[in-house]
């Protein structure tokens, strides 16, 4: 990550760059500078689609998409009040669906999302058209191994807690968090 | 070699026509897909944004089930599922500690032994068979008149370390399938650009902006339709299209790659789920049929003229 020389190529190809106050090359710069303040007081991290265009095109083999994913994990740990409500509501509803049935019911997802985000009327007009096309099965598919999936999710959460605990004690810099430990994109390549 | 099938959640919901056409094509080509019993959601774009380990463990459960079922390959037709399953294979193989950690959180044995196959790799491998079937068809072939833009999006080509079966910037596999179907791949600029993916619901405005640019470029480059291999892309390009301002241009049909292959194999339209699309595909197919008939009539006329000339020549000598 320290190899980033701020050429800006990542931001040039970023589909969300135009909507981000901090496009990927700025996120990289602030991460290297360890400017937690600016990174976490902005919704740019949450606007990233993980389309991986930046990482694919970086001339220096830096992996901004992976760094952003890691920063979001960190930010969520610190109370993600800057994540736009809709996007956070979507992710939370999604995971809740998996936890309760093992699969994603699109109807269930939309209902939960509406409750969490407050976007109660969004897309209601299209539901009949979806139904007519047989695209919205109303009964969720609950799998036999739903208990197993729930246990798996709980185990991951415990692991996360165990990882976060020592970090909370020390002065965990976003830079250190983003590049250290198991989710090092550069190691993975 | 046994091929397991991981449908993923969308194939049973909003992209039913993708599964319908896949199963029809699989039956016609005798592929013998075995669905993974009791499969669970791969976590798509939400799990990895929350927690890296969860983003590996959710897809890995399905790979472990496929292993237990005796499969050595898993077909994941949804590009998002393909990306997550492939990503899990890669993470377990490459990241320190993962190979031990994953079976532990799964509470299952997991040897990381199955290969994950995308729909494009599968169909590209079958291109010679498809070509042969197309050549054997007798009636005029409307697909010869179809100009179609292969849309890859993100998840089939990036990150290259995980996907890697084709070039990340100029992939060709979908074009090979289009050609095998006797249709014409269009050369265009947006093949690997992002459609807005998972923001379809949570930030629709971004999706409309990004997807509209894709549709406009396809049209500008002469495409009659866009070819997709991902339920998310299809929803953004097809379902969301009515909310886009297309500057007075007609809507752009978006076909699943399996629907195109189904048509090439001569399967009935009704078996391929076109009626589930939001953008009506009928005007396009009606036009292609007319063009095919016109071309067939012109060819017949040429043949008749040639025969007449030959007969006149034979009479004169
Ligand atoms: S991350 Fe890569 S592409 Fe982006 S500014 Fe740094 S060196 Fe350039
Ligand atoms: S992964 Fe995120 S930051 Fe990178 S190009 Fe895509 S949207 Fe932009």
PDB file of N, CA and C in Angstrom, chain B residues 87-155:
ATOM      1  N   UNK B  87     -13.656 -16.650  -4.939  1.00  0.00           N
ATOM      2  CA  UNK B  87     -12.891 -15.878  -3.968  1.00  0.00           C
ATOM      3  C   UNK B  87     -12.594 -16.713  -2.739  1.00  0.00           C
ATOM      4  N   UNK B  88     -13.548 -17.549  -2.336  1.00  0.00           N
ATOM      5  CA  UNK B  88     -13.338 -18.402  -1.163  1.00  0.00           C
ATOM      6  C   UNK B  88     -12.263 -19.439  -1.459  1.00  0.00           C
ATOM      7  N   UNK B  89     -12.320 -20.040  -2.648  1.00  0.00           N
ATOM      8  CA  UNK B  89     -11.296 -21.016  -3.035  1.00  0.00           C
ATOM      9  C   UNK B  89      -9.915 -20.370  -2.947  1.00  0.00           C
ATOM     10  N   UNK B  90      -9.843 -19.160  -3.491  1.00  0.00           N
ATOM     11  CA  UNK B  90      -8.571 -18.446  -3.529  1.00  0.00           C
ATOM     12  C   UNK B  90      -8.096 -18.086  -2.111  1.00  0.00           C
ATOM     13  N   UNK B  91      -9.003 -17.565  -1.301  1.00  0.00           N
ATOM     14  CA  UNK B  91      -8.627 -17.144   0.054  1.00  0.00           C
ATOM     15  C   UNK B  91      -8.138 -18.329   0.882  1.00  0.00           C
ATOM     16  N   UNK B  92      -8.846 -19.451   0.780  1.00  0.00           N
ATOM     17  CA  UNK B  92      -8.452 -20.620   1.572  1.00  0.00           C
ATOM     18  C   UNK B  92      -7.106 -21.150   1.100  1.00  0.00           C
ATOM     19  N   UNK B  93      -6.854 -21.067  -0.203  1.00  0.00           N
ATOM     20  CA  UNK B  93      -5.587 -21.570  -0.733  1.00  0.00           C
ATOM     21  C   UNK B  93      -4.421 -20.633  -0.404  1.00  0.00           C
ATOM     22  N   UNK B  94      -4.680 -19.328  -0.411  1.00  0.00           N
ATOM     23  CA  UNK B  94      -3.567 -18.377  -0.357  1.00  0.00           C
ATOM     24  C   UNK B  94      -3.348 -17.692   0.988  1.00  0.00           C
ATOM     25  N   UNK B  95      -4.428 -17.462   1.750  1.00  0.00           N
ATOM     26  CA  UNK B  95      -4.246 -16.647   2.953  1.00  0.00           C
ATOM     27  C   UNK B  95      -3.815 -17.492   4.145  1.00  0.00           C
ATOM     28  N   UNK B  96      -2.797 -17.042   4.834  1.00  0.00           N
ATOM     29  CA  UNK B  96      -2.277 -17.821   5.950  1.00  0.00           C
ATOM     30  C   UNK B  96      -3.355 -18.076   6.998  1.00  0.00           C
ATOM     31  N   UNK B  97      -3.468 -19.308   7.428  1.00  0.00           N
ATOM     32  CA  UNK B  97      -4.393 -19.643   8.499  1.00  0.00           C
ATOM     33  C   UNK B  97      -5.798 -19.986   8.042  1.00  0.00           C
ATOM     34  N   UNK B  98      -6.176 -19.573   6.818  1.00  0.00           N
ATOM     35  CA  UNK B  98      -7.550 -19.778   6.371  1.00  0.00           C
ATOM     36  C   UNK B  98      -7.919 -21.261   6.245  1.00  0.00           C
ATOM     37  N   UNK B  99      -6.990 -22.065   5.740  1.00  0.00           N
ATOM     38  CA  UNK B  99      -7.280 -23.471   5.496  1.00  0.00           C
ATOM     39  C   UNK B  99      -7.671 -24.178   6.803  1.00  0.00           C
ATOM     40  N   UNK B 100      -7.136 -23.716   7.917  1.00  0.00           N
ATOM     41  CA  UNK B 100      -7.486 -24.315   9.205  1.00  0.00           C
ATOM     42  C   UNK B 100      -8.727 -23.647   9.793  1.00  0.00           C
ATOM     43  N   UNK B 101      -8.789 -22.327   9.631  1.00  0.00           N
ATOM     44  CA  UNK B 101      -9.870 -21.547  10.241  1.00  0.00           C
ATOM     45  C   UNK B 101     -11.240 -21.890   9.648  1.00  0.00           C
ATOM     46  N   UNK B 102     -11.318 -22.038   8.312  1.00  0.00           N
ATOM     47  CA  UNK B 102     -12.615 -22.196   7.662  1.00  0.00           C
ATOM     48  C   UNK B 102     -13.359 -23.471   8.088  1.00  0.00           C
ATOM     49  N   UNK B 103     -12.705 -24.662   8.059  1.00  0.00           N
ATOM     50  CA  UNK B 103     -13.430 -25.850   8.524  1.00  0.00           C
ATOM     51  C   UNK B 103     -13.900 -25.691   9.974  1.00  0.00           C
ATOM     52  N   UNK B 104     -13.104 -24.960  10.755  1.00  0.00           N
ATOM     53  CA  UNK B 104     -13.452 -24.739  12.152  1.00  0.00           C
ATOM     54  C   UNK B 104     -14.761 -23.952  12.270  1.00  0.00           C
ATOM     55  N   UNK B 105     -14.872 -22.838  11.569  1.00  0.00           N
ATOM     56  CA  UNK B 105     -16.115 -22.064  11.707  1.00  0.00           C
ATOM     57  C   UNK B 105     -17.272 -22.753  10.990  1.00  0.00           C
ATOM     58  N   UNK B 106     -16.983 -23.560   9.948  1.00  0.00           N
ATOM     59  CA  UNK B 106     -18.056 -24.273   9.256  1.00  0.00           C
ATOM     60  C   UNK B 106     -18.580 -25.430  10.093  1.00  0.00           C
ATOM     61  N   UNK B 107     -17.706 -25.996  10.926  1.00  0.00           N
ATOM     62  CA  UNK B 107     -18.075 -27.220  11.622  1.00  0.00           C
ATOM     63  C   UNK B 107     -18.215 -28.370  10.641  1.00  0.00           C
ATOM     64  N   UNK B 108     -17.411 -28.345   9.565  1.00  0.00           N
ATOM     65  CA  UNK B 108     -17.451 -29.357   8.508  1.00  0.00           C
ATOM     66  C   UNK B 108     -16.058 -29.594   7.949  1.00  0.00           C
ATOM     67  N   UNK B 109     -15.855 -30.779   7.410  1.00  0.00           N
ATOM     68  CA  UNK B 109     -14.604 -31.023   6.700  1.00  0.00           C
ATOM     69  C   UNK B 109     -14.609 -30.199   5.420  1.00  0.00           C
ATOM     70  N   UNK B 110     -13.465 -29.659   5.065  1.00  0.00           N
ATOM     71  CA  UNK B 110     -13.378 -28.897   3.823  1.00  0.00           C
ATOM     72  C   UNK B 110     -11.957 -28.963   3.282  1.00  0.00           C
ATOM     73  N   UNK B 111     -11.813 -29.614   2.129  1.00  0.00           N
ATOM     74  CA  UNK B 111     -10.476 -29.829   1.558  1.00  0.00           C
ATOM     75  C   UNK B 111     -10.141 -28.822   0.465  1.00  0.00           C
ATOM     76  N   UNK B 112     -11.076 -27.965   0.142  1.00  0.00           N
ATOM     77  CA  UNK B 112     -10.873 -26.978  -0.934  1.00  0.00           C
ATOM     78  C   UNK B 112     -10.453 -27.666  -2.237  1.00  0.00           C
ATOM     79  N   UNK B 113     -11.237 -28.657  -2.646  1.00  0.00           N
ATOM     80  CA  UNK B 113     -10.823 -29.475  -3.797  1.00  0.00           C
ATOM     81  C   UNK B 113     -11.668 -29.261  -5.051  1.00  0.00           C
ATOM     82  N   UNK B 114     -12.748 -28.470  -4.958  1.00  0.00           N
ATOM     83  CA  UNK B 114     -13.575 -28.325  -6.175  1.00  0.00           C
ATOM     84  C   UNK B 114     -13.188 -27.064  -6.952  1.00  0.00           C
ATOM     85  N   UNK B 115     -13.380 -27.158  -8.268  1.00  0.00           N
ATOM     86  CA  UNK B 115     -13.114 -26.018  -9.127  1.00  0.00           C
ATOM     87  C   UNK B 115     -14.432 -25.305  -9.380  1.00  0.00           C
ATOM     88  N   UNK B 116     -14.407 -23.985  -9.335  1.00  0.00           N
ATOM     89  CA  UNK B 116     -15.632 -23.216  -9.574  1.00  0.00           C
ATOM     90  C   UNK B 116     -15.641 -22.756 -11.030  1.00  0.00           C
ATOM     91  N   UNK B 117     -16.769 -23.012 -11.677  1.00  0.00           N
ATOM     92  CA  UNK B 117     -16.881 -22.758 -13.106  1.00  0.00           C
ATOM     93  C   UNK B 117     -17.916 -21.665 -13.346  1.00  0.00           C
ATOM     94  N   UNK B 118     -17.558 -20.684 -14.167  1.00  0.00           N
ATOM     95  CA  UNK B 118     -18.549 -19.670 -14.535  1.00  0.00           C
ATOM     96  C   UNK B 118     -19.326 -20.163 -15.750  1.00  0.00           C
ATOM     97  N   UNK B 119     -20.461 -19.539 -15.990  1.00  0.00           N
ATOM     98  CA  UNK B 119     -21.291 -19.949 -17.132  1.00  0.00           C
ATOM     99  C   UNK B 119     -20.540 -19.723 -18.437  1.00  0.00           C
ATOM    100  N   UNK B 120     -19.716 -18.662 -18.477  1.00  0.00           N
ATOM    101  CA  UNK B 120     -19.018 -18.356 -19.730  1.00  0.00           C
ATOM    102  C   UNK B 120     -18.008 -19.449 -20.068  1.00  0.00           C
ATOM    103  N   UNK B 121     -17.240 -19.879 -19.048  1.00  0.00           N
ATOM    104  CA  UNK B 121     -16.273 -20.960 -19.299  1.00  0.00           C
ATOM    105  C   UNK B 121     -16.975 -22.221 -19.780  1.00  0.00           C
ATOM    106  N   UNK B 122     -18.106 -22.535 -19.115  1.00  0.00           N
ATOM    107  CA  UNK B 122     -18.837 -23.745 -19.489  1.00  0.00           C
ATOM    108  C   UNK B 122     -19.291 -23.674 -20.943  1.00  0.00           C
ATOM    109  N   UNK B 123     -19.943 -22.557 -21.315  1.00  0.00           N
ATOM    110  CA  UNK B 123     -20.505 -22.455 -22.661  1.00  0.00           C
ATOM    111  C   UNK B 123     -19.415 -22.281 -23.713  1.00  0.00           C
ATOM    112  N   UNK B 124     -18.350 -21.600 -23.336  1.00  0.00           N
ATOM    113  CA  UNK B 124     -17.238 -21.429 -24.276  1.00  0.00           C
ATOM    114  C   UNK B 124     -16.655 -22.808 -24.628  1.00  0.00           C
ATOM    115  N   UNK B 125     -16.556 -23.653 -23.607  1.00  0.00           N
ATOM    116  CA  UNK B 125     -16.065 -25.012 -23.844  1.00  0.00           C
ATOM    117  C   UNK B 125     -16.997 -25.797 -24.754  1.00  0.00           C
ATOM    118  N   UNK B 126     -18.280 -25.450 -24.725  1.00  0.00           N
ATOM    119  CA  UNK B 126     -19.267 -26.182 -25.523  1.00  0.00           C
ATOM    120  C   UNK B 126     -19.498 -25.537 -26.887  1.00  0.00           C
ATOM    121  N   UNK B 127     -18.755 -24.473 -27.182  1.00  0.00           N
ATOM    122  CA  UNK B 127     -18.993 -23.727 -28.431  1.00  0.00           C
ATOM    123  C   UNK B 127     -18.994 -24.620 -29.678  1.00  0.00           C
ATOM    124  N   UNK B 128     -18.049 -25.551 -29.810  1.00  0.00           N
ATOM    125  CA  UNK B 128     -18.069 -26.401 -31.006  1.00  0.00           C
ATOM    126  C   UNK B 128     -19.377 -27.202 -31.139  1.00  0.00           C
ATOM    127  N   UNK B 129     -19.873 -27.701 -29.999  1.00  0.00           N
ATOM    128  CA  UNK B 129     -21.120 -28.473 -30.020  1.00  0.00           C
ATOM    129  C   UNK B 129     -22.279 -27.574 -30.442  1.00  0.00           C
ATOM    130  N   UNK B 130     -22.306 -26.358 -29.862  1.00  0.00           N
ATOM    131  CA  UNK B 130     -23.384 -25.422 -30.184  1.00  0.00           C
ATOM    132  C   UNK B 130     -23.325 -25.087 -31.677  1.00  0.00           C
ATOM    133  N   UNK B 131     -22.144 -24.825 -32.169  1.00  0.00           N
ATOM    134  CA  UNK B 131     -21.959 -24.473 -33.572  1.00  0.00           C
ATOM    135  C   UNK B 131     -22.485 -25.576 -34.486  1.00  0.00           C
ATOM    136  N   UNK B 132     -22.169 -26.804 -34.120  1.00  0.00           N
ATOM    137  CA  UNK B 132     -22.601 -27.962 -34.909  1.00  0.00           C
ATOM    138  C   UNK B 132     -24.123 -28.038 -34.962  1.00  0.00           C
ATOM    139  N   UNK B 133     -24.750 -27.833 -33.791  1.00  0.00           N
ATOM    140  CA  UNK B 133     -26.219 -27.897 -33.737  1.00  0.00           C
ATOM    141  C   UNK B 133     -26.828 -26.781 -34.573  1.00  0.00           C
ATOM    142  N   UNK B 134     -26.220 -25.609 -34.517  1.00  0.00           N
ATOM    143  CA  UNK B 134     -26.753 -24.471 -35.271  1.00  0.00           C
ATOM    144  C   UNK B 134     -26.654 -24.764 -36.775  1.00  0.00           C
ATOM    145  N   UNK B 135     -25.512 -25.328 -37.190  1.00  0.00           N
ATOM    146  CA  UNK B 135     -25.305 -25.618 -38.614  1.00  0.00           C
ATOM    147  C   UNK B 135     -26.292 -26.661 -39.114  1.00  0.00           C
ATOM    148  N   UNK B 136     -26.729 -27.548 -38.222  1.00  0.00           N
ATOM    149  CA  UNK B 136     -27.625 -28.629 -38.637  1.00  0.00           C
ATOM    150  C   UNK B 136     -29.069 -28.174 -38.785  1.00  0.00           C
ATOM    151  N   UNK B 137     -29.354 -26.935 -38.354  1.00  0.00           N
ATOM    152  CA  UNK B 137     -30.748 -26.464 -38.435  1.00  0.00           C
ATOM    153  C   UNK B 137     -31.087 -26.065 -39.860  1.00  0.00           C
ATOM    154  N   UNK B 138     -32.318 -26.395 -40.280  1.00  0.00           N
ATOM    155  CA  UNK B 138     -32.689 -26.199 -41.682  1.00  0.00           C
ATOM    156  C   UNK B 138     -33.382 -24.866 -41.943  1.00  0.00           C
ATOM    157  N   UNK B 139     -34.235 -24.449 -41.023  1.00  0.00           N
ATOM    158  CA  UNK B 139     -35.037 -23.241 -41.257  1.00  0.00           C
ATOM    159  C   UNK B 139     -34.157 -21.994 -41.254  1.00  0.00           C
ATOM    160  N   UNK B 140     -34.613 -20.878 -41.827  1.00  0.00           N
ATOM    161  CA  UNK B 140     -33.828 -19.640 -41.808  1.00  0.00           C
ATOM    162  C   UNK B 140     -33.495 -19.254 -40.366  1.00  0.00           C
ATOM    163  N   UNK B 141     -32.295 -18.782 -40.135  1.00  0.00           N
ATOM    164  CA  UNK B 141     -31.828 -18.533 -38.773  1.00  0.00           C
ATOM    165  C   UNK B 141     -31.806 -17.039 -38.441  1.00  0.00           C
ATOM    166  N   UNK B 142     -32.786 -16.603 -37.632  1.00  0.00           N
ATOM    167  CA  UNK B 142     -32.874 -15.163 -37.312  1.00  0.00           C
ATOM    168  C   UNK B 142     -31.645 -14.652 -36.582  1.00  0.00           C
ATOM    169  N   UNK B 143     -30.956 -15.516 -35.823  1.00  0.00           N
ATOM    170  CA  UNK B 143     -29.837 -15.048 -35.011  1.00  0.00           C
ATOM    171  C   UNK B 143     -28.687 -14.517 -35.865  1.00  0.00           C
ATOM    172  N   UNK B 144     -28.635 -14.948 -37.128  1.00  0.00           N
ATOM    173  CA  UNK B 144     -27.574 -14.431 -38.009  1.00  0.00           C
ATOM    174  C   UNK B 144     -27.688 -12.920 -38.179  1.00  0.00           C
ATOM    175  N   UNK B 145     -28.862 -12.391 -37.880  1.00  0.00           N
ATOM    176  CA  UNK B 145     -29.079 -10.952 -38.068  1.00  0.00           C
ATOM    177  C   UNK B 145     -29.010 -10.168 -36.771  1.00  0.00           C
ATOM    178  N   UNK B 146     -28.652 -10.858 -35.685  1.00  0.00           N
ATOM    179  CA  UNK B 146     -28.618 -10.210 -34.376  1.00  0.00           C
ATOM    180  C   UNK B 146     -27.226  -9.650 -34.067  1.00  0.00           C
ATOM    181  N   UNK B 147     -27.168  -8.348 -33.823  1.00  0.00           N
ATOM    182  CA  UNK B 147     -25.931  -7.713 -33.362  1.00  0.00           C
ATOM    183  C   UNK B 147     -26.049  -7.516 -31.860  1.00  0.00           C
ATOM    184  N   UNK B 148     -25.173  -8.134 -31.106  1.00  0.00           N
ATOM    185  CA  UNK B 148     -25.365  -8.129 -29.653  1.00  0.00           C
ATOM    186  C   UNK B 148     -24.062  -7.806 -28.925  1.00  0.00           C
ATOM    187  N   UNK B 149     -24.187  -6.967 -27.878  1.00  0.00           N
ATOM    188  CA  UNK B 149     -23.024  -6.516 -27.116  1.00  0.00           C
ATOM    189  C   UNK B 149     -22.848  -7.390 -25.879  1.00  0.00           C
ATOM    190  N   UNK B 150     -21.713  -8.062 -25.771  1.00  0.00           N
ATOM    191  CA  UNK B 150     -21.428  -8.926 -24.621  1.00  0.00           C
ATOM    192  C   UNK B 150     -21.084  -8.060 -23.420  1.00  0.00           C
ATOM    193  N   UNK B 151     -21.927  -8.108 -22.399  1.00  0.00           N
ATOM    194  CA  UNK B 151     -21.680  -7.315 -21.197  1.00  0.00           C
ATOM    195  C   UNK B 151     -21.179  -8.227 -20.075  1.00  0.00           C
ATOM    196  N   UNK B 152     -19.938  -8.001 -19.654  1.00  0.00           N
ATOM    197  CA  UNK B 152     -19.308  -8.814 -18.620  1.00  0.00           C
ATOM    198  C   UNK B 152     -19.515  -8.251 -17.232  1.00  0.00           C
ATOM    199  N   UNK B 153     -19.528  -6.938 -17.124  1.00  0.00           N
ATOM    200  CA  UNK B 153     -19.576  -6.326 -15.806  1.00  0.00           C
ATOM    201  C   UNK B 153     -18.300  -6.599 -15.039  1.00  0.00           C
ATOM    202  N   UNK B 154     -18.401  -6.577 -13.705  1.00  0.00           N
ATOM    203  CA  UNK B 154     -17.210  -6.672 -12.858  1.00  0.00           C
ATOM    204  C   UNK B 154     -16.851  -8.093 -12.476  1.00  0.00           C
ATOM    205  N   UNK B 155     -17.870  -8.819 -12.044  1.00  0.00           N
ATOM    206  CA  UNK B 155     -17.615  -9.988 -11.209  1.00  0.00           C
ATOM    207  C   UNK B 155     -17.080 -11.206 -11.934  1.00  0.00           C
TER     208      UNK B 155
END
